[in-house]
């Protein structure tokens, strides 16, 4: 239990924020393009050419596997990486659009699962932008002195909101399930932390990615179809256009805010939405292949988990180190988009 005596002062000396550890968890169950070919009219060639995805992982619902298990495992791994215990956490934020239930917050269940005592816990929903929004929130809560040690988890199980038939083939091929976690801590080194960040939304675009729960949730002009209830509805071409434009724009704005050049950034950790969108951003900034990470081929678009999953792989591979400048970027349903440029 985080004791009140260890709570930091609200008027702290100037402090920085450092990344203390990361962890990730993907389900064992694989859903390959060949598997999808048996479920709908599609082909490995079409999927790879349009998205770069070869396989994704999905939870084994028959054995009760769900988002809270992925979250807890990713957090346990991040705690071990940071050499911390659950009781060392002051706050847990879970960024998800597929919570375990409407109430309680998934973060509360995860806190209980890892023995985090009475640490604060809440969920944040900004769809695919969720993890980037949440690390911005966590950073400022630590920087401002309210908290010392915060775990941020990005986790989603979109497989439960897919129609794996011909009707859903434009959407179901994209998404996979996963969780990733980053733990942040206060540090005396004031050079560490966020150099510039942004969080944006355009509610006009809500109908480009939504999950209807009842007849009233369908946009005007879209006829009610009960087969679409609890299934992701996505206007793929519109989202693609939005992403291709927004991605480089938000990167450039964040670089300008921090007065940093693209070449000075050691790694761009971007939401894995579509390989073509990522390659377009890479070309726009003249980045070498190893500076903008892509793992969409193995996991698909894992929504809130995609950025922390990349972060964990990069850290474990020694490609993100202390002293690096790292830019996190994401966009998604809402529509939302955001960034976070860190001095590690
Ligand atoms: N297999 C084969 N054909 C498919 C298919 C599939 N899985 N899904 C759709 N098609 C067909 C369509 O029916 C259409 O056929 P038609 O021309 O005969 O009508 C054709 O392929 C083109 O469909 P379209 O939806 O225009 O394809 P696209 O080139 O836009 O690619 C996406 C579809 C979804 C891959 C692409 O729009 C995309 O990646 N969008 C961004 C989505 C995204 O990033 N979402 C997450 C936001 S965080």
PDB file of C-alpha atoms in Angstrom, residues 3 5 20 28 49 54 76 92 98 130-131 135 141 158 214-215 232 281 297 304 314-315 321 325 334 344:
ATOM      1  CA  UNK A   3       1.580   5.102   2.488  1.00  0.00           C
ATOM      2  CA  UNK A   5       3.845   9.444   4.733  1.00  0.00           C
ATOM      3  CA  UNK A  20      12.152   3.214 -14.879  1.00  0.00           C
ATOM      4  CA  UNK A  28      -0.188 -16.924 -27.256  1.00  0.00           C
ATOM      5  CA  UNK A  49       0.217  -5.173 -49.647  1.00  0.00           C
ATOM      6  CA  UNK A  54       1.177 -10.940 -41.543  1.00  0.00           C
ATOM      7  CA  UNK A  76       4.432  -7.360 -13.534  1.00  0.00           C
ATOM      8  CA  UNK A  92      -1.858   3.141 -12.300  1.00  0.00           C
ATOM      9  CA  UNK A  98     -11.899  -2.269 -24.405  1.00  0.00           C
ATOM     10  CA  UNK A 130      -4.603   6.471 -25.332  1.00  0.00           C
ATOM     11  CA  UNK A 131      -1.089   5.486 -24.273  1.00  0.00           C
ATOM     12  CA  UNK A 135       2.116   9.245 -20.554  1.00  0.00           C
ATOM     13  CA  UNK A 141       1.498  14.499 -12.383  1.00  0.00           C
ATOM     14  CA  UNK A 158     -10.280  -5.445 -30.275  1.00  0.00           C
ATOM     15  CA  UNK A 214     -27.792   0.407 -29.768  1.00  0.00           C
ATOM     16  CA  UNK A 215     -29.835   1.717 -32.710  1.00  0.00           C
ATOM     17  CA  UNK A 232     -16.040  -1.736 -34.826  1.00  0.00           C
ATOM     18  CA  UNK A 281       6.174   9.445 -42.367  1.00  0.00           C
ATOM     19  CA  UNK A 297       3.803  -7.377 -39.430  1.00  0.00           C
ATOM     20  CA  UNK A 304      -3.679   1.400 -27.083  1.00  0.00           C
ATOM     21  CA  UNK A 314      13.124  -1.337 -28.519  1.00  0.00           C
ATOM     22  CA  UNK A 315      14.330  -1.029 -24.917  1.00  0.00           C
ATOM     23  CA  UNK A 321      18.736   4.056 -23.912  1.00  0.00           C
ATOM     24  CA  UNK A 325      15.562  11.629 -27.413  1.00  0.00           C
ATOM     25  CA  UNK A 334     -12.297  10.190 -31.684  1.00  0.00           C
ATOM     26  CA  UNK A 344      15.274   9.821 -21.602  1.00  0.00           C
TER      27      UNK A 344
END
